[in-house]
Short mmCIF file of C-alpha atoms and ligand atoms in Angstrom, two decimals:
data_model
loop_
_atom_site.label_atom_id
_atom_site.label_comp_id
_atom_site.label_asym_id
_atom_site.label_seq_id
_atom_site.Cartn_x
_atom_site.Cartn_y
_atom_site.Cartn_z
CA MET A 1 118.78 82.70 76.44
CA PRO A 2 118.15 78.96 76.53
CA ASP A 3 114.44 78.35 76.17
CA LYS A 4 114.46 75.74 78.87
CA PHE A 5 113.91 78.59 81.30
CA ARG A 6 110.81 79.66 79.43
CA GLU A 7 108.26 76.96 79.70
CA GLU A 8 104.63 77.12 80.48
CA CYS A 9 102.98 73.80 81.00
CA ALA A 10 100.06 71.71 82.13
CA VAL A 11 100.22 68.37 83.91
CA MET A 12 97.45 65.81 84.27
CA GLY A 13 97.38 62.30 85.72
CA VAL A 14 94.81 59.58 86.47
CA TYR A 15 95.29 56.51 88.68
CA GLY A 16 93.02 53.48 88.90
CA HIS A 17 90.65 54.20 86.01
CA PRO A 18 89.85 51.72 83.21
CA GLU A 19 90.13 54.53 80.65
CA ALA A 20 93.02 56.40 82.21
CA ALA A 21 94.57 57.70 78.96
CA ASN A 22 91.19 58.90 77.72
CA MET A 23 90.63 60.86 80.93
CA VAL A 24 94.12 62.38 80.74
CA TYR A 25 93.45 63.34 77.12
CA LEU A 26 90.27 65.18 78.14
CA GLY A 27 92.10 66.87 81.00
CA LEU A 28 94.88 68.05 78.70
CA TYR A 29 92.19 69.39 76.39
CA ALA A 30 90.80 71.49 79.25
CA LEU A 31 94.33 72.67 80.06
CA GLN A 32 95.32 73.62 76.51
CA HIS A 33 95.73 77.29 77.54
CA ARG A 34 98.78 76.32 79.63
CA GLY A 35 100.73 75.04 76.63
CA GLN A 36 100.15 74.75 72.91
CA GLU A 37 103.42 73.56 71.45
CA SER A 38 103.45 69.84 72.18
CA SER A 39 101.44 67.29 74.06
CA GLY A 40 102.06 63.79 75.37
CA ILE A 41 100.63 60.94 77.42
CA VAL A 42 102.35 57.95 79.03
CA SER A 43 100.22 55.09 80.33
CA SER A 44 100.95 52.00 82.41
CA ASP A 45 99.23 48.63 82.18
CA GLY A 46 101.31 47.23 85.04
CA LYS A 47 103.74 45.48 82.69
CA GLY A 48 105.17 48.36 80.70
CA LEU A 49 104.83 52.05 79.92
CA THR A 50 103.41 53.21 76.58
CA SER A 51 104.14 56.71 75.36
CA HIS A 52 102.92 59.10 72.71
CA ARG A 53 104.38 62.59 72.31
CA GLN A 54 103.98 64.93 69.39
CA MET A 55 104.24 68.58 68.42
CA GLY A 56 100.88 70.32 68.14
CA LEU A 57 97.61 70.89 69.94
CA VAL A 58 95.98 68.17 72.03
CA ALA A 59 93.21 67.66 69.46
CA ASP A 60 95.77 67.05 66.69
CA VAL A 61 98.19 64.94 68.74
CA PHE A 62 95.72 62.33 70.00
CA LYS A 63 93.51 60.40 67.62
CA GLU A 64 91.33 57.47 68.58
CA ASP A 65 93.88 54.85 67.55
CA VAL A 66 96.59 56.56 69.62
CA ILE A 67 94.42 56.69 72.74
CA LYS A 68 93.50 53.01 72.26
CA ARG A 69 97.18 52.11 72.16
CA LEU A 70 97.76 53.89 75.49
CA GLU A 71 96.44 50.99 77.55
CA GLY A 72 96.28 50.63 81.29
CA SER A 73 94.60 52.01 84.37
CA SER A 74 97.06 54.82 85.05
CA ALA A 75 98.42 57.58 82.85
CA ILE A 76 100.10 60.97 83.06
CA GLY A 77 100.15 63.71 80.44
CA HIS A 78 101.67 67.07 79.63
CA ASN A 79 101.10 70.14 77.48
CA ARG A 80 104.14 72.26 76.75
CA TYR A 81 104.69 75.71 75.40
CA SER A 82 107.96 77.43 74.77
CA THR A 83 108.36 80.59 72.78
CA THR A 84 111.15 80.15 70.28
CA GLY A 85 114.24 78.21 69.37
CA GLN A 86 114.37 74.74 70.73
CA SER A 87 110.77 73.79 70.22
CA HIS A 88 111.66 70.22 69.35
CA LEU A 89 109.94 66.94 69.90
CA LYS A 90 112.86 65.89 72.09
CA ASN A 91 111.70 68.47 74.64
CA ALA A 92 108.10 67.25 74.59
CA GLN A 93 106.96 65.56 77.80
CA PRO A 94 106.30 63.23 79.56
CA PHE A 95 109.91 61.99 79.52
CA VAL A 96 110.39 58.26 80.01
CA VAL A 97 113.63 56.68 81.22
CA GLU A 98 114.71 53.25 82.34
CA TYR A 99 116.60 53.03 85.59
CA SER A 100 117.76 50.05 87.65
CA GLN A 101 114.23 49.39 88.97
CA GLY A 102 112.31 49.78 85.73
CA PRO A 103 110.77 52.54 83.67
CA ILE A 104 109.65 55.90 85.08
CA ALA A 105 107.90 58.80 83.36
CA ILE A 106 107.77 62.45 84.43
CA SER A 107 105.59 65.50 83.65
CA HIS A 108 106.76 68.86 84.97
CA ASN A 109 105.20 72.30 85.24
CA GLY A 110 107.57 74.94 86.51
CA ASN A 111 111.19 75.79 86.25
CA LEU A 112 114.26 74.85 88.26
CA VAL A 113 116.47 77.85 88.99
CA ASN A 114 119.46 75.58 89.56
CA GLY A 115 118.74 73.36 86.55
CA THR A 116 121.92 74.36 84.74
CA LEU A 117 124.17 73.75 87.73
CA LEU A 118 122.64 70.34 88.41
CA ARG A 119 122.87 69.42 84.77
CA GLU A 120 126.56 70.30 84.62
CA GLU A 121 127.21 68.18 87.72
CA LEU A 122 125.28 65.25 86.29
CA GLU A 123 127.02 65.49 82.93
CA ARG A 124 130.42 65.57 84.61
CA ALA A 125 129.42 62.37 86.40
CA GLY A 126 128.42 60.71 83.15
CA SER A 127 124.69 61.34 82.64
CA ILE A 128 123.72 61.76 79.00
CA PHE A 129 120.86 64.17 78.34
CA GLN A 130 118.40 63.77 75.50
CA SER A 131 116.70 67.17 75.80
CA THR A 132 117.50 70.75 76.75
CA SER A 133 114.77 70.73 79.39
CA ASP A 134 115.50 71.15 83.10
CA THR A 135 112.89 68.47 83.76
CA GLU A 136 115.30 65.83 82.57
CA VAL A 137 117.61 66.85 85.42
CA ILE A 138 115.09 65.52 87.92
CA ILE A 139 114.87 62.16 86.25
CA HIS A 140 118.67 61.80 86.07
CA LEU A 141 118.91 62.68 89.76
CA ILE A 142 116.45 59.87 90.47
CA ALA A 143 118.26 57.41 88.22
CA THR A 144 121.69 58.12 89.72
CA SER A 145 120.55 58.21 93.35
CA LYS A 146 122.17 55.74 95.74
CA GLU A 147 118.92 55.34 97.68
CA SER A 148 117.37 51.92 97.34
CA SER A 149 113.65 52.75 97.31
CA LEU A 150 111.94 54.81 94.61
CA MET A 151 110.53 57.22 97.20
CA GLY A 152 113.99 57.64 98.69
CA ARG A 153 115.33 58.48 95.25
CA ILE A 154 112.55 60.96 94.51
CA ILE A 155 112.97 62.71 97.85
CA GLU A 156 116.72 62.93 97.38
CA ALA A 157 116.30 64.33 93.87
CA LEU A 158 113.71 66.92 94.87
CA ALA A 159 115.80 68.00 97.86
CA LYS A 160 118.43 69.17 95.34
CA ALA A 161 115.97 70.96 93.05
CA ARG A 162 115.50 74.71 93.61
CA GLY A 163 112.64 76.66 92.10
CA ALA A 164 109.24 75.74 90.84
CA TYR A 165 107.85 72.30 90.23
CA SER A 166 104.45 70.73 90.08
CA LEU A 167 105.30 67.19 89.06
CA LEU A 168 103.77 63.87 88.16
CA PHE A 169 105.70 60.61 88.00
CA LEU A 170 104.42 57.31 86.65
CA THR A 171 105.93 53.89 87.25
CA LEU A 172 104.51 50.46 86.45
CA ASP A 173 102.33 50.41 89.55
CA ARG A 174 102.38 53.89 91.05
CA MET A 175 101.64 57.53 90.27
CA ILE A 176 103.40 60.18 92.34
CA ALA A 177 102.53 63.88 92.55
CA ALA A 178 104.85 66.50 94.03
CA ARG A 179 104.73 70.26 94.52
CA ASP A 180 107.74 72.36 95.44
CA PRO A 181 107.93 73.63 99.04
CA MET A 182 107.12 77.21 97.98
CA GLY A 183 104.16 76.13 95.89
CA PHE A 184 104.73 78.41 92.90
CA ARG A 185 102.55 76.51 90.46
CA PRO A 186 99.14 75.02 91.20
CA LEU A 187 98.41 71.30 91.49
CA VAL A 188 95.05 69.87 92.51
CA LEU A 189 93.82 66.48 93.65
CA GLY A 190 90.46 64.98 92.73
CA ARG A 191 88.60 61.71 92.70
CA PHE A 192 85.91 59.97 90.69
CA GLN A 193 82.93 59.48 93.00
CA SER A 194 80.53 57.31 91.03
CA GLY A 195 80.26 54.77 88.26
CA PRO A 196 82.67 51.95 87.43
CA SER A 197 85.65 54.25 87.94
CA ALA A 198 84.63 55.39 91.45
CA GLY A 199 87.66 55.80 93.66
CA ALA A 200 90.09 56.56 90.83
CA TYR A 201 92.34 59.52 91.56
CA VAL A 202 93.11 62.56 89.41
CA VAL A 203 95.88 65.12 89.73
CA ALA A 204 95.86 68.18 87.47
CA SER A 205 97.28 71.67 87.11
CA GLU A 206 93.83 73.26 87.43
CA THR A 207 90.34 72.33 88.56
CA CYS A 208 88.84 72.99 85.09
CA ALA A 209 90.36 69.64 84.08
CA LEU A 210 88.48 67.86 86.89
CA ASP A 211 85.22 69.52 85.89
CA LEU A 212 85.39 68.21 82.34
CA ILE A 213 85.84 64.57 83.41
CA GLU A 214 83.38 64.96 86.31
CA ALA A 215 85.90 64.21 89.01
CA VAL A 216 85.34 65.84 92.38
CA TYR A 217 87.93 68.26 93.73
CA LEU A 218 89.32 66.99 97.04
CA ARG A 219 92.08 69.49 97.83
CA ASP A 220 95.25 71.10 96.53
CA VAL A 221 98.45 69.09 96.60
CA GLU A 222 100.15 71.21 99.26
CA PRO A 223 103.45 73.01 98.83
CA GLY A 224 106.22 70.57 99.77
CA GLU A 225 103.89 67.60 99.65
CA ILE A 226 104.49 64.33 97.82
CA VAL A 227 101.39 62.22 97.21
CA VAL A 228 101.83 58.57 96.26
CA PHE A 229 99.04 56.61 94.59
CA GLY A 230 99.60 52.87 94.66
CA PRO A 231 97.89 49.49 94.95
CA ASP A 232 97.32 50.22 98.65
CA GLY A 233 95.70 53.61 98.13
CA MET A 234 96.94 57.13 98.63
CA GLU A 235 99.74 58.24 100.92
CA SER A 236 100.96 61.75 101.71
CA LEU A 237 104.55 62.61 102.60
CA LYS A 238 106.06 65.92 103.69
CA PRO A 239 109.76 65.24 103.72
CA PHE A 240 111.03 68.84 103.43
CA PRO A 241 111.26 71.54 106.10
CA PRO A 242 108.48 74.13 105.65
CA VAL A 243 109.38 77.44 103.99
CA PRO A 244 107.31 80.55 103.23
CA HIS A 245 105.02 79.97 100.28
CA ALA A 246 105.26 81.77 96.93
CA LYS A 247 102.09 81.01 95.01
CA CYS A 248 102.16 82.73 91.64
CA ILE A 249 99.88 85.79 91.69
CA PHE A 250 100.13 85.96 87.89
CA GLU A 251 98.14 82.73 87.63
CA TYR A 252 95.21 84.81 88.93
CA ILE A 253 95.92 87.79 86.75
CA TYR A 254 96.39 86.12 83.41
CA PHE A 255 97.53 82.57 83.18
CA ALA A 256 94.95 80.21 84.72
CA ARG A 257 91.55 79.58 83.18
CA PRO A 258 88.93 81.84 84.75
CA ASP A 259 86.64 78.93 85.62
CA SER A 260 89.34 77.24 87.71
CA ASN A 261 89.55 77.42 91.47
CA LEU A 262 93.15 78.14 92.24
CA PHE A 263 94.99 78.25 95.58
CA GLY A 264 91.55 78.25 97.24
CA HIS A 265 89.86 81.00 95.21
CA ASN A 266 87.89 81.18 91.98
CA VAL A 267 89.98 82.86 89.29
CA TYR A 268 87.05 84.64 87.65
CA GLN A 269 85.97 86.18 90.96
CA VAL A 270 89.52 87.33 91.68
CA ARG A 271 89.84 88.92 88.22
CA LYS A 272 86.55 90.79 88.63
CA ALA A 273 87.72 92.04 92.01
CA LEU A 274 90.99 93.24 90.44
CA GLY A 275 88.87 95.21 87.96
CA ARG A 276 86.73 96.73 90.70
CA GLN A 277 89.82 97.79 92.62
CA LEU A 278 91.33 99.19 89.42
CA ALA A 279 88.25 101.39 88.98
CA ARG A 280 88.47 102.57 92.59
CA GLU A 281 92.13 103.49 92.22
CA ASN A 282 92.10 104.88 88.71
CA GLY A 283 88.67 106.14 87.74
CA VAL A 284 88.28 108.38 84.70
CA PRO A 285 85.17 109.98 83.13
CA ALA A 286 84.12 107.82 80.18
CA ASP A 287 81.12 106.54 78.19
CA LEU A 288 82.13 102.93 77.79
CA VAL A 289 84.26 100.19 79.34
CA THR A 290 85.57 97.67 76.84
CA PRO A 291 87.78 94.63 77.48
CA VAL A 292 90.67 93.34 75.43
CA PRO A 293 89.26 89.83 74.95
CA ASP A 294 89.65 87.28 76.30
CA SER A 295 92.11 87.95 79.07
CA GLY A 296 90.74 91.40 79.96
CA VAL A 297 87.07 90.42 80.17
CA PRO A 298 86.55 89.63 83.88
CA ALA A 299 88.54 92.69 85.00
CA ALA A 300 86.52 94.89 82.61
CA ILE A 301 83.28 93.52 84.10
CA GLY A 302 84.59 94.43 87.55
CA TYR A 303 85.68 97.87 86.38
CA ALA A 304 82.25 98.56 84.87
CA GLU A 305 80.51 97.26 88.00
CA ASP A 306 82.40 99.57 90.31
CA SER A 307 82.51 102.65 88.09
CA GLY A 308 78.93 102.42 86.87
CA ILE A 309 80.14 102.98 83.31
CA PRO A 310 78.42 100.61 80.86
CA LEU A 311 80.36 97.63 79.54
CA ASP A 312 80.28 96.76 75.87
CA PHE A 313 82.42 94.78 73.47
CA GLY A 314 84.24 97.24 71.26
CA LEU A 315 86.70 94.53 70.28
CA ILE A 316 85.68 91.12 68.97
CA ARG A 317 88.08 88.22 68.94
CA ASN A 318 88.46 85.57 66.28
CA HIS A 319 88.84 82.33 68.22
CA TYR A 320 90.13 80.28 65.33
CA VAL A 321 93.54 81.87 64.94
CA GLY A 322 96.24 79.22 64.98
CA ARG A 323 99.75 79.85 66.18
CA THR A 324 101.25 79.25 62.78
CA PHE A 325 99.57 81.60 60.32
CA ILE A 326 101.92 83.16 57.80
CA GLU A 327 102.10 86.93 57.68
CA PRO A 328 101.74 88.18 54.11
CA SER A 329 104.79 89.93 52.76
CA GLN A 330 103.05 93.20 51.92
CA SER A 331 102.80 95.36 55.01
CA ILE A 332 99.23 95.61 56.16
CA ARG A 333 99.12 97.97 59.10
CA ASN A 334 98.31 96.25 62.41
CA PHE A 335 98.00 92.94 60.62
CA GLY A 336 99.21 90.83 63.50
CA VAL A 337 96.60 92.12 65.89
CA LYS A 338 93.82 92.51 63.32
CA ILE A 339 93.81 88.82 62.55
CA LYS A 340 92.91 88.22 66.19
CA LEU A 341 90.86 91.29 67.10
CA ASN A 342 88.46 93.56 65.22
CA ALA A 343 87.14 96.91 66.48
CA GLN A 344 83.42 97.67 66.19
CA ARG A 345 82.59 101.16 64.95
CA ALA A 346 78.92 100.90 66.01
CA VAL A 347 80.04 100.45 69.62
CA LEU A 348 82.98 102.87 69.69
CA GLU A 349 82.08 105.84 67.47
CA GLY A 350 82.33 109.14 69.31
CA LYS A 351 82.84 107.45 72.69
CA ARG A 352 85.29 108.07 75.51
CA VAL A 353 86.52 104.52 76.02
CA VAL A 354 88.16 102.80 78.99
CA VAL A 355 89.95 99.78 77.57
CA VAL A 356 90.82 97.14 80.18
CA ASP A 357 93.52 94.50 79.85
CA ASP A 358 95.26 92.26 82.36
CA SER A 359 98.84 93.26 81.62
CA ILE A 360 101.21 95.00 79.26
CA VAL A 361 104.28 93.00 78.38
CA ARG A 362 106.08 94.48 75.38
CA GLY A 363 103.44 97.12 74.68
CA THR A 364 103.27 96.33 70.98
CA THR A 365 99.82 94.72 71.10
CA SER A 366 98.40 97.47 73.28
CA ARG A 367 99.68 100.12 70.89
CA LYS A 368 98.00 98.44 67.93
CA ILE A 369 94.76 97.93 69.84
CA ILE A 370 94.60 101.60 70.76
CA ARG A 371 95.13 102.58 67.12
CA MET A 372 92.34 100.23 66.10
CA LEU A 373 90.00 101.75 68.67
CA ARG A 374 90.74 105.25 67.38
CA ASP A 375 90.40 104.17 63.75
CA ALA A 376 86.96 102.83 64.67
CA GLY A 377 85.91 106.24 66.01
CA ALA A 378 86.80 106.21 69.71
CA LYS A 379 87.11 109.84 70.84
CA GLU A 380 89.33 109.16 73.85
CA VAL A 381 91.14 105.97 74.85
CA HIS A 382 91.99 105.38 78.51
CA MET A 383 93.95 102.20 79.11
CA ARG A 384 93.55 100.47 82.47
CA ILE A 385 95.62 97.45 83.48
CA SER A 386 94.45 95.03 86.18
CA SER A 387 97.96 94.33 87.48
CA PRO A 388 101.01 96.44 88.39
CA PRO A 389 103.64 97.13 85.70
CA THR A 390 105.49 93.96 84.62
CA VAL A 391 109.02 94.97 85.55
CA GLY A 392 110.85 91.64 85.59
CA PRO A 393 110.99 88.23 83.98
CA CYS A 394 109.73 85.07 85.64
CA TYR A 395 112.18 82.33 86.65
CA TYR A 396 109.47 80.02 87.91
CA GLY A 397 107.71 78.71 84.86
CA ILE A 398 105.87 81.58 83.18
CA ASP A 399 107.04 82.70 79.79
CA THR A 400 107.70 86.41 80.25
CA PRO A 401 110.26 87.83 77.82
CA ASN A 402 113.71 89.19 78.63
CA ARG A 403 113.97 92.26 80.81
CA THR A 404 115.15 94.24 77.79
CA GLU A 405 111.84 93.53 76.03
CA LEU A 406 109.63 94.37 79.00
CA ILE A 407 108.40 97.89 78.37
CA ALA A 408 107.77 98.61 82.07
CA ALA A 409 111.29 97.52 82.99
CA ASN A 410 112.64 100.21 80.70
CA GLY A 411 110.32 103.18 81.03
CA SER A 412 107.94 105.07 83.29
CA VAL A 413 104.15 104.79 83.10
CA GLU A 414 104.13 108.13 81.27
CA GLU A 415 106.66 106.82 78.74
CA ILE A 416 104.58 103.70 78.21
CA ARG A 417 101.45 105.85 77.79
CA ARG A 418 103.19 107.83 75.07
CA TYR A 419 104.41 104.68 73.35
CA ILE A 420 100.99 103.00 73.28
CA GLU A 421 99.39 106.37 72.36
CA ALA A 422 96.71 106.27 75.07
CA ASP A 423 95.09 109.45 76.40
CA THR A 424 95.67 108.11 79.90
CA LEU A 425 97.22 104.92 81.25
CA ALA A 426 96.97 103.52 84.76
CA TYR A 427 97.89 100.25 86.43
CA LEU A 428 96.56 98.54 89.53
CA SER A 429 98.74 99.14 92.60
CA ARG A 430 100.61 96.30 94.28
CA ASP A 431 98.49 96.67 97.42
CA GLY A 432 95.36 96.83 95.27
CA MET A 433 96.28 93.46 93.81
CA TYR A 434 95.83 91.96 97.28
CA THR A 435 92.56 93.61 98.38
CA TYR A 436 90.65 90.44 97.47
CA PHE A 437 92.97 88.55 99.83
CA ASP A 438 92.25 90.98 102.70
CA GLY A 439 95.36 92.90 101.83
CA LYS A 440 97.61 89.97 102.72
CA SER A 441 100.43 89.42 100.28
CA GLN A 442 102.09 86.74 102.40
CA GLY A 443 102.28 83.43 100.64
CA PHE A 444 102.37 84.90 97.14
CA CYS A 445 105.09 85.47 94.58
CA ASP A 446 104.75 88.79 92.77
CA ALA A 447 108.37 89.08 91.64
CA CYS A 448 107.59 90.03 88.03
CA PHE A 449 105.71 93.06 89.39
CA THR A 450 107.99 94.01 92.28
CA GLY A 451 111.44 92.58 91.59
CA ASN A 452 111.25 90.78 94.95
CA TYR A 453 112.31 87.34 93.80
CA PRO A 454 111.50 84.89 96.56
CA VAL A 455 114.80 83.54 97.82
CA HIS A 456 113.58 82.38 101.22
CA PHE A 457 115.09 78.94 101.06
CA ASP A 458 118.02 80.59 99.45
CA ASP A 459 121.49 79.29 99.58
CA GLU A 460 124.52 80.76 97.84
CA GLY A 461 123.86 78.69 94.78
CA HIS A 462 120.39 80.06 94.26
CA THR A 463 121.42 83.69 94.39
CA LYS A 464 124.30 83.07 92.03
CA GLN A 465 121.94 81.32 89.70
CA LEU A 466 119.66 84.33 89.59
CA HIS A 467 122.56 86.58 88.66
CA LEU A 468 123.68 84.09 86.06
CA PHE A 469 120.20 84.02 84.57
CA GLU A 470 120.06 87.80 84.51
CA ALA A 471 123.34 87.80 82.62
CA LEU A 472 122.05 85.19 80.20
CA GLN A 473 118.87 87.17 79.66
CA GLN A 474 120.73 90.33 78.82
CA ARG A 475 122.48 88.63 75.89
P1 LIG B 510 101.56 93.82 74.74
O1 LIG B 510 100.79 95.09 74.60
O2 LIG B 510 102.47 93.85 75.89
O3 LIG B 510 102.26 93.48 73.45
O4 LIG B 510 100.54 92.62 74.95
C1 LIG B 510 99.68 92.61 76.05
C2 LIG B 510 98.83 91.35 75.97
O5 LIG B 510 99.64 90.19 76.19
C3 LIG B 510 97.75 91.32 77.00
O6 LIG B 510 96.50 91.17 76.33
C4 LIG B 510 98.02 90.12 77.85
O7 LIG B 510 96.83 89.40 78.11
C5 LIG B 510 98.94 89.28 77.04
N1 LIG B 510 99.88 88.54 77.90
C6 LIG B 510 100.29 88.84 79.14
N2 LIG B 510 101.14 87.93 79.62
C7 LIG B 510 101.27 86.99 78.68
C8 LIG B 510 102.00 85.76 78.62
O8 LIG B 510 102.70 85.36 79.53
N3 LIG B 510 101.87 85.06 77.47
C9 LIG B 510 101.09 85.49 76.42
N4 LIG B 510 101.02 84.73 75.33
N5 LIG B 510 100.39 86.64 76.46
C10 LIG B 510 100.47 87.39 77.57
FE1 LIG B 511 104.27 84.23 88.94
FE2 LIG B 511 105.52 86.52 88.36
FE3 LIG B 511 106.31 85.03 90.44
FE4 LIG B 511 106.71 84.17 87.95
S1 LIG B 511 107.64 85.99 88.90
S2 LIG B 511 105.95 82.96 89.68
S3 LIG B 511 104.87 84.94 86.91
S4 LIG B 511 104.33 86.08 90.18
MG1 LIG B 512 95.35 89.33 76.45
#
């Protein structure tokens, strides 16, 4: 399975600000949860593009001297995360290429389902790729386009791309934002309202990035929209025919930061509502509701609110766990989870516990957590999940593992319950997931929970691609 299909990312861009790179740096900091493997910024001073990309967290990648070097009044940045394998610097974004009209940089969040096909075509025609990322496909399509204007080239390239993209481009004098016609991944537009930078524009994956730099949220970049920021201001284009939207419901459930407003709703409020609905659907007599921190916290608050069962923290999280700690060779039971979470006997002893989490992926963490709760004295453990079973992988930019590793793709709820050793296990229903949205599931993608992969703007190629990916995933 090539890891280019398994990227989670953040994008951030600022146009018309004297400290553009600094603002992008802060935005990437706020968006660290969307990618922790590499980070990069490209800035423009009108004469050339300057780039810095490095493996590591935002705080480690950018030091004062690096930010100083990234001169100019516009900049775009990127955080990337991919699970295994090709986690190389060459895949770190933003990518920069020279084409006939000068340099152009690109930051991409999402995943093209026809990336492989397009890449093969481009390679046959002579394009030479530097990375294994599908993002590079977009830039080669732009570079090889016969259109004369940059916008013509971008529109032609995006018309060929299928799947998910929230994109930022940077040229010497323009920044361009684009969101795919189905709108899988978020992308928001903001503006600085006061001070010397008033009027400067910001585009980011989530609103939490705007909050940090005190930019005001204007609106979402709409599905299918291309927004151009240039010397003459901002211009919006909608060059593609409208298609049904497929906003990622999993952004609400797990991925986005709870303090972000996403697709028009506050993530924290949605997560609490998922928890309340979970309690309505799957109540169980208990003494205590406890979240799996951090991702399960808002849903647990909602569950406690609706059920009237008190909430308390039976699990405490260590926030300083890096991604690269070395497991000791002697086998300490539950080591992997214990380094991140510790169970509190004083809270759990003798209690019937409802433990709330947002999702079960492989089931291995949940199993260890339940053992920890019992070891700390919990009398009963009832696991409640604030989403439906994760039955399929994501092809649109979220890093879910292969179908073979997804426990819910391979067993019933009862089988999962036995595996994780819970007294009871229950998931939120698909309909329940949409109660906060007045029961309306239109406009959302929930394919990883339902298997209904949105193929609305499907053509033969897209369907074939999905089958091809399935085959690749099974390897
Ligand atoms: P499991 O029991 O399946 O091993 O782990 C479940 C945990 O994984 C949950 O706490 C959930 O928040 C977390 N999780 C769910 N989806 C993702 C994801 O896409 N990436 C990461 N890193 N964790 C996830
Ligand atoms: Fe989001 Fe799941 Fe759809 Fe992927 S498959 S876009 S994670 S809802
Ligand atoms: Mg979690």
